[in-house]
Amino acid sequence: MEKLRNEFTYALENQILKKAVFSKPEDKSEIKTVLTPFLNKGELCIKKETFLKDGKAIQKILSVEEAAAFVHENASAAYRQINLIGENKTFECLISSKGKPHYSGTLIGGEKTAVTLSQNKEKRYIITPAEDADFLSALGLLGKNGEIHDKKQAKFRQINKFLEQIEAVEDALPKEGTLRICDLCCGKSYLTFAVYRYFTAKKGRKVEMYGVDLKPDVIEYCAETAKRLGYDGMRFTCGDVSKFTPPETPDMVLSLHACDVATDYILAGAVRNKAKVILSTPCCQHEFNSTMKCGALGFITEHSMLKQKLAAAATDALRAKMLEIYGYSVTVCELIDPEETPKNLIIRGIRGSRRRDVPKLCKEYSEACELLGVEPTLLKLLGLPKANSVF
């Protein structure tokens, strides 16, 4: 574990470390432990937070020496995944069931994080307990003390980060009239309600919001909550997202952590319905992991952890390429810090009117599929367009 110790020591000494996250603990009463550097009266200290499954969190302030001792003496034995997160670089240590470490990335040469070493730095949230208490309370995020529940902090930060992504694409939406938005595989609809609240209360827009999910009890709960809040523009449907067709062309299609190929069905529907904006956060990309066949990449796929990462990256890269083929400008970026969830990638597509070199894009897509030995679900659903197609 010398490499882990060296990375951690280097990151601390050079003020590169934003956070160190220790997850997959041997102690089953824990969820994870997070070390966060901060300045206390000009002295560098480390806040150690251990999150427990009963919803409690144990906090302790460590000196730099004590934090280094924790990593050097305990971390590798007590946790199977360790992520060191910097401003522009990350380092990951995964420990197998046999105790063998696997490393990826490095913090060496990364940017200093002087800005984040502030104990009192205020975070900017679009949705806040002070301004949006009604819907936060209705969804169980807000306690009677007016603060977000400890166990809901991650969800609260996640929906705010998603709203930042929406802010980034807002100019691509119609400036007037009713906004039509679909949240597919909406689950308990934290995001659905947050987006509706954002556009209606903060932007003064009229919104028709559609939430779709397979679970009847969840949909019933969401519909009742919307009615109780007086959110008249919200509609909830219990059904398969692959069969859902919105009444009118959607301005925006959202999906937060639609599992495996459910993301492909959502993207295919959004393309067919000519949605102006697509924001999709995939998860559990299993399809390629079981079907991918590429002898040239055998040096990667022979390692299960690396194969899984390759399969996930290839899945989302081909999804992005398919959206480009069908006329979308695509950005793939991070939704939230990796310590919140490993499922933190978002595919952002904006439908454009400019001509594209469709044959070239199709050729790149086909060659990638051939190299990997895969036939993606999204390809089966949409197919490749004719060479002279214009979107």
PDB file of N, CA and C in Angstrom, residues 323-383:
ATOM      1  N   LEU A 323     -26.241  10.194 -30.331  1.00  0.00           N
ATOM      2  CA  LEU A 323     -26.961  11.466 -30.245  1.00  0.00           C
ATOM      3  C   LEU A 323     -26.393  12.481 -31.232  1.00  0.00           C
ATOM      4  N   GLU A 324     -25.081  12.486 -31.397  1.00  0.00           N
ATOM      5  CA  GLU A 324     -24.463  13.371 -32.395  1.00  0.00           C
ATOM      6  C   GLU A 324     -24.943  13.025 -33.800  1.00  0.00           C
ATOM      7  N   ILE A 325     -25.026  11.737 -34.096  1.00  0.00           N
ATOM      8  CA  ILE A 325     -25.499  11.296 -35.414  1.00  0.00           C
ATOM      9  C   ILE A 325     -26.893  11.845 -35.690  1.00  0.00           C
ATOM     10  N   TYR A 326     -27.727  11.886 -34.632  1.00  0.00           N
ATOM     11  CA  TYR A 326     -29.099  12.346 -34.810  1.00  0.00           C
ATOM     12  C   TYR A 326     -29.275  13.840 -34.528  1.00  0.00           C
ATOM     13  N   GLY A 327     -28.165  14.581 -34.612  1.00  0.00           N
ATOM     14  CA  GLY A 327     -28.292  16.037 -34.647  1.00  0.00           C
ATOM     15  C   GLY A 327     -28.147  16.764 -33.340  1.00  0.00           C
ATOM     16  N   TYR A 328     -27.596  16.114 -32.331  1.00  0.00           N
ATOM     17  CA  TYR A 328     -27.432  16.772 -31.037  1.00  0.00           C
ATOM     18  C   TYR A 328     -25.971  17.171 -30.817  1.00  0.00           C
ATOM     19  N   SER A 329     -25.777  18.346 -30.242  1.00  0.00           N
ATOM     20  CA  SER A 329     -24.470  18.716 -29.729  1.00  0.00           C
ATOM     21  C   SER A 329     -24.349  18.103 -28.337  1.00  0.00           C
ATOM     22  N   VAL A 330     -23.312  17.315 -28.121  1.00  0.00           N
ATOM     23  CA  VAL A 330     -23.252  16.489 -26.910  1.00  0.00           C
ATOM     24  C   VAL A 330     -22.043  16.848 -26.057  1.00  0.00           C
ATOM     25  N   THR A 331     -22.281  16.930 -24.754  1.00  0.00           N
ATOM     26  CA  THR A 331     -21.226  17.088 -23.763  1.00  0.00           C
ATOM     27  C   THR A 331     -21.386  15.989 -22.728  1.00  0.00           C
ATOM     28  N   VAL A 332     -20.303  15.329 -22.390  1.00  0.00           N
ATOM     29  CA  VAL A 332     -20.313  14.333 -21.316  1.00  0.00           C
ATOM     30  C   VAL A 332     -19.455  14.895 -20.190  1.00  0.00           C
ATOM     31  N   CYS A 333     -20.055  15.055 -19.020  1.00  0.00           N
ATOM     32  CA  CYS A 333     -19.321  15.693 -17.929  1.00  0.00           C
ATOM     33  C   CYS A 333     -19.725  15.086 -16.591  1.00  0.00           C
ATOM     34  N   GLU A 334     -19.069  15.547 -15.542  1.00  0.00           N
ATOM     35  CA  GLU A 334     -19.329  15.051 -14.191  1.00  0.00           C
ATOM     36  C   GLU A 334     -20.517  15.783 -13.600  1.00  0.00           C
ATOM     37  N   LEU A 335     -21.421  15.022 -12.990  1.00  0.00           N
ATOM     38  CA  LEU A 335     -22.587  15.622 -12.359  1.00  0.00           C
ATOM     39  C   LEU A 335     -22.256  16.126 -10.963  1.00  0.00           C
ATOM     40  N   ILE A 336     -21.581  15.288 -10.183  1.00  0.00           N
ATOM     41  CA  ILE A 336     -21.324  15.605  -8.778  1.00  0.00           C
ATOM     42  C   ILE A 336     -20.029  14.941  -8.369  1.00  0.00           C
ATOM     43  N   ASP A 337     -19.462  15.345  -7.242  1.00  0.00           N
ATOM     44  CA  ASP A 337     -18.189  14.780  -6.808  1.00  0.00           C
ATOM     45  C   ASP A 337     -18.288  13.269  -6.650  1.00  0.00           C
ATOM     46  N   PRO A 338     -17.228  12.532  -6.987  1.00  0.00           N
ATOM     47  CA  PRO A 338     -17.261  11.074  -6.926  1.00  0.00           C
ATOM     48  C   PRO A 338     -17.562  10.511  -5.549  1.00  0.00           C
ATOM     49  N   GLU A 339     -17.266  11.271  -4.459  1.00  0.00           N
ATOM     50  CA  GLU A 339     -17.553  10.725  -3.133  1.00  0.00           C
ATOM     51  C   GLU A 339     -19.039  10.633  -2.858  1.00  0.00           C
ATOM     52  N   GLU A 340     -19.861  11.397  -3.585  1.00  0.00           N
ATOM     53  CA  GLU A 340     -21.305  11.328  -3.395  1.00  0.00           C
ATOM     54  C   GLU A 340     -21.853  10.027  -3.971  1.00  0.00           C
ATOM     55  N   THR A 341     -21.443   9.713  -5.184  1.00  0.00           N
ATOM     56  CA  THR A 341     -21.887   8.493  -5.856  1.00  0.00           C
ATOM     57  C   THR A 341     -20.955   8.230  -7.023  1.00  0.00           C
ATOM     58  N   PRO A 342     -20.631   6.952  -7.292  1.00  0.00           N
ATOM     59  CA  PRO A 342     -19.817   6.666  -8.476  1.00  0.00           C
ATOM     60  C   PRO A 342     -20.599   6.871  -9.773  1.00  0.00           C
ATOM     61  N   LYS A 343     -21.934   6.986  -9.657  1.00  0.00           N
ATOM     62  CA  LYS A 343     -22.782   7.162 -10.839  1.00  0.00           C
ATOM     63  C   LYS A 343     -22.958   8.658 -11.093  1.00  0.00           C
ATOM     64  N   ASN A 344     -21.876   9.306 -11.452  1.00  0.00           N
ATOM     65  CA  ASN A 344     -21.911  10.768 -11.472  1.00  0.00           C
ATOM     66  C   ASN A 344     -21.658  11.376 -12.839  1.00  0.00           C
ATOM     67  N   LEU A 345     -21.816  10.591 -13.891  1.00  0.00           N
ATOM     68  CA  LEU A 345     -21.607  11.093 -15.255  1.00  0.00           C
ATOM     69  C   LEU A 345     -22.944  11.516 -15.855  1.00  0.00           C
ATOM     70  N   ILE A 346     -22.945  12.638 -16.563  1.00  0.00           N
ATOM     71  CA  ILE A 346     -24.171  13.099 -17.217  1.00  0.00           C
ATOM     72  C   ILE A 346     -23.911  13.329 -18.704  1.00  0.00           C
ATOM     73  N   ILE A 347     -24.841  12.838 -19.518  1.00  0.00           N
ATOM     74  CA  ILE A 347     -24.809  13.050 -20.972  1.00  0.00           C
ATOM     75  C   ILE A 347     -25.776  14.192 -21.284  1.00  0.00           C
ATOM     76  N   ARG A 348     -25.249  15.257 -21.841  1.00  0.00           N
ATOM     77  CA  ARG A 348     -26.049  16.454 -22.103  1.00  0.00           C
ATOM     78  C   ARG A 348     -26.120  16.698 -23.603  1.00  0.00           C
ATOM     79  N   GLY A 349     -27.308  16.630 -24.161  1.00  0.00           N
ATOM     80  CA  GLY A 349     -27.488  16.815 -25.593  1.00  0.00           C
ATOM     81  C   GLY A 349     -28.421  17.966 -25.912  1.00  0.00           C
ATOM     82  N   ILE A 350     -28.024  18.811 -26.878  1.00  0.00           N
ATOM     83  CA  ILE A 350     -28.858  19.931 -27.337  1.00  0.00           C
ATOM     84  C   ILE A 350     -29.094  19.764 -28.822  1.00  0.00           C
ATOM     85  N   ARG A 351     -30.343  19.691 -29.194  1.00  0.00           N
ATOM     86  CA  ARG A 351     -30.703  19.485 -30.586  1.00  0.00           C
ATOM     87  C   ARG A 351     -30.390  20.735 -31.398  1.00  0.00           C
ATOM     88  N   GLY A 352     -29.632  20.546 -32.510  1.00  0.00           N
ATOM     89  CA  GLY A 352     -29.228  21.680 -33.327  1.00  0.00           C
ATOM     90  C   GLY A 352     -29.803  21.607 -34.728  1.00  0.00           C
ATOM     91  N   SER A 353     -29.648  22.681 -35.461  1.00  0.00           N
ATOM     92  CA  SER A 353     -30.183  22.745 -36.824  1.00  0.00           C
ATOM     93  C   SER A 353     -29.089  22.724 -37.882  1.00  0.00           C
ATOM     94  N   ARG A 354     -27.828  22.800 -37.442  1.00  0.00           N
ATOM     95  CA  ARG A 354     -26.757  22.856 -38.438  1.00  0.00           C
ATOM     96  C   ARG A 354     -26.539  21.480 -39.081  1.00  0.00           C
ATOM     97  N   ARG A 355     -26.057  21.503 -40.300  1.00  0.00           N
ATOM     98  CA  ARG A 355     -25.793  20.261 -41.029  1.00  0.00           C
ATOM     99  C   ARG A 355     -24.606  19.532 -40.398  1.00  0.00           C
ATOM    100  N   ARG A 356     -24.653  18.213 -40.442  1.00  0.00           N
ATOM    101  CA  ARG A 356     -23.589  17.396 -39.881  1.00  0.00           C
ATOM    102  C   ARG A 356     -23.111  16.410 -40.930  1.00  0.00           C
ATOM    103  N   ASP A 357     -21.901  15.983 -40.769  1.00  0.00           N
ATOM    104  CA  ASP A 357     -21.337  14.974 -41.662  1.00  0.00           C
ATOM    105  C   ASP A 357     -21.811  13.605 -41.168  1.00  0.00           C
ATOM    106  N   VAL A 358     -23.063  13.287 -41.506  1.00  0.00           N
ATOM    107  CA  VAL A 358     -23.679  12.055 -41.009  1.00  0.00           C
ATOM    108  C   VAL A 358     -22.905  10.808 -41.427  1.00  0.00           C
ATOM    109  N   PRO A 359     -22.472  10.694 -42.690  1.00  0.00           N
ATOM    110  CA  PRO A 359     -21.708   9.494 -43.065  1.00  0.00           C
ATOM    111  C   PRO A 359     -20.456   9.295 -42.218  1.00  0.00           C
ATOM    112  N   LYS A 360     -19.741  10.382 -41.943  1.00  0.00           N
ATOM    113  CA  LYS A 360     -18.516  10.275 -41.140  1.00  0.00           C
ATOM    114  C   LYS A 360     -18.841   9.809 -39.720  1.00  0.00           C
ATOM    115  N   LEU A 361     -19.886  10.376 -39.131  1.00  0.00           N
ATOM    116  CA  LEU A 361     -20.275   9.998 -37.775  1.00  0.00           C
ATOM    117  C   LEU A 361     -20.713   8.536 -37.719  1.00  0.00           C
ATOM    118  N   CYS A 362     -21.475   8.117 -38.733  1.00  0.00           N
ATOM    119  CA  CYS A 362     -21.936   6.725 -38.784  1.00  0.00           C
ATOM    120  C   CYS A 362     -20.753   5.769 -38.940  1.00  0.00           C
ATOM    121  N   LYS A 363     -19.794   6.173 -39.740  1.00  0.00           N
ATOM    122  CA  LYS A 363     -18.603   5.335 -39.952  1.00  0.00           C
ATOM    123  C   LYS A 363     -17.834   5.181 -38.641  1.00  0.00           C
ATOM    124  N   GLU A 364     -17.643   6.277 -37.916  1.00  0.00           N
ATOM    125  CA  GLU A 364     -16.945   6.226 -36.633  1.00  0.00           C
ATOM    126  C   GLU A 364     -17.687   5.318 -35.653  1.00  0.00           C
ATOM    127  N   TYR A 365     -19.006   5.441 -35.639  1.00  0.00           N
ATOM    128  CA  TYR A 365     -19.817   4.632 -34.732  1.00  0.00           C
ATOM    129  C   TYR A 365     -19.697   3.144 -35.076  1.00  0.00           C
ATOM    130  N   SER A 366     -19.845   2.826 -36.356  1.00  0.00           N
ATOM    131  CA  SER A 366     -19.794   1.432 -36.794  1.00  0.00           C
ATOM    132  C   SER A 366     -18.431   0.807 -36.523  1.00  0.00           C
ATOM    133  N   GLU A 367     -17.372   1.563 -36.774  1.00  0.00           N
ATOM    134  CA  GLU A 367     -16.022   1.052 -36.540  1.00  0.00           C
ATOM    135  C   GLU A 367     -15.782   0.786 -35.055  1.00  0.00           C
ATOM    136  N   ALA A 368     -16.314   1.645 -34.205  1.00  0.00           N
ATOM    137  CA  ALA A 368     -16.156   1.433 -32.764  1.00  0.00           C
ATOM    138  C   ALA A 368     -16.896   0.179 -32.305  1.00  0.00           C
ATOM    139  N   CYS A 369     -18.124  -0.012 -32.829  1.00  0.00           N
ATOM    140  CA  CYS A 369     -18.887  -1.216 -32.484  1.00  0.00           C
ATOM    141  C   CYS A 369     -18.166  -2.473 -32.956  1.00  0.00           C
ATOM    142  N   GLU A 370     -17.600  -2.406 -34.157  1.00  0.00           N
ATOM    143  CA  GLU A 370     -16.886  -3.557 -34.708  1.00  0.00           C
ATOM    144  C   GLU A 370     -15.646  -3.871 -33.876  1.00  0.00           C
ATOM    145  N   LEU A 371     -14.909  -2.849 -33.473  1.00  0.00           N
ATOM    146  CA  LEU A 371     -13.721  -3.048 -32.658  1.00  0.00           C
ATOM    147  C   LEU A 371     -14.066  -3.737 -31.341  1.00  0.00           C
ATOM    148  N   LEU A 372     -15.142  -3.278 -30.719  1.00  0.00           N
ATOM    149  CA  LEU A 372     -15.516  -3.802 -29.407  1.00  0.00           C
ATOM    150  C   LEU A 372     -16.321  -5.100 -29.487  1.00  0.00           C
ATOM    151  N   GLY A 373     -16.808  -5.423 -30.686  1.00  0.00           N
ATOM    152  CA  GLY A 373     -17.623  -6.613 -30.844  1.00  0.00           C
ATOM    153  C   GLY A 373     -18.973  -6.501 -30.168  1.00  0.00           C
ATOM    154  N   VAL A 374     -19.604  -5.322 -30.258  1.00  0.00           N
ATOM    155  CA  VAL A 374     -20.875  -5.082 -29.573  1.00  0.00           C
ATOM    156  C   VAL A 374     -21.952  -4.612 -30.555  1.00  0.00           C
ATOM    157  N   GLU A 375     -23.181  -4.841 -30.163  1.00  0.00           N
ATOM    158  CA  GLU A 375     -24.344  -4.302 -30.877  1.00  0.00           C
ATOM    159  C   GLU A 375     -25.215  -3.607 -29.845  1.00  0.00           C
ATOM    160  N   PRO A 376     -24.997  -2.319 -29.634  1.00  0.00           N
ATOM    161  CA  PRO A 376     -25.682  -1.609 -28.553  1.00  0.00           C
ATOM    162  C   PRO A 376     -27.206  -1.605 -28.702  1.00  0.00           C
ATOM    163  N   THR A 377     -27.874  -1.597 -27.561  1.00  0.00           N
ATOM    164  CA  THR A 377     -29.338  -1.523 -27.559  1.00  0.00           C
ATOM    165  C   THR A 377     -29.824  -0.272 -28.272  1.00  0.00           C
ATOM    166  N   LEU A 378     -29.134   0.854 -28.076  1.00  0.00           N
ATOM    167  CA  LEU A 378     -29.560   2.099 -28.719  1.00  0.00           C
ATOM    168  C   LEU A 378     -29.479   1.987 -30.241  1.00  0.00           C
ATOM    169  N   LEU A 379     -28.504   1.250 -30.752  1.00  0.00           N
ATOM    170  CA  LEU A 379     -28.408   1.022 -32.192  1.00  0.00           C
ATOM    171  C   LEU A 379     -29.591   0.191 -32.676  1.00  0.00           C
ATOM    172  N   LYS A 380     -29.964  -0.823 -31.912  1.00  0.00           N
ATOM    173  CA  LYS A 380     -31.112  -1.654 -32.280  1.00  0.00           C
ATOM    174  C   LYS A 380     -32.404  -0.841 -32.293  1.00  0.00           C
ATOM    175  N   LEU A 381     -32.495   0.112 -31.378  1.00  0.00           N
ATOM    176  CA  LEU A 381     -33.725   0.903 -31.260  1.00  0.00           C
ATOM    177  C   LEU A 381     -33.845   1.970 -32.340  1.00  0.00           C
ATOM    178  N   LEU A 382     -32.732   2.611 -32.686  1.00  0.00           N
ATOM    179  CA  LEU A 382     -32.779   3.736 -33.620  1.00  0.00           C
ATOM    180  C   LEU A 382     -32.263   3.383 -35.018  1.00  0.00           C
ATOM    181  N   GLY A 383     -31.285   2.483 -35.077  1.00  0.00           N
ATOM    182  CA  GLY A 383     -30.628   2.215 -36.360  1.00  0.00           C
ATOM    183  C   GLY A 383     -29.793   3.413 -36.781  1.00  0.00           C
TER     184      GLY A 383
END
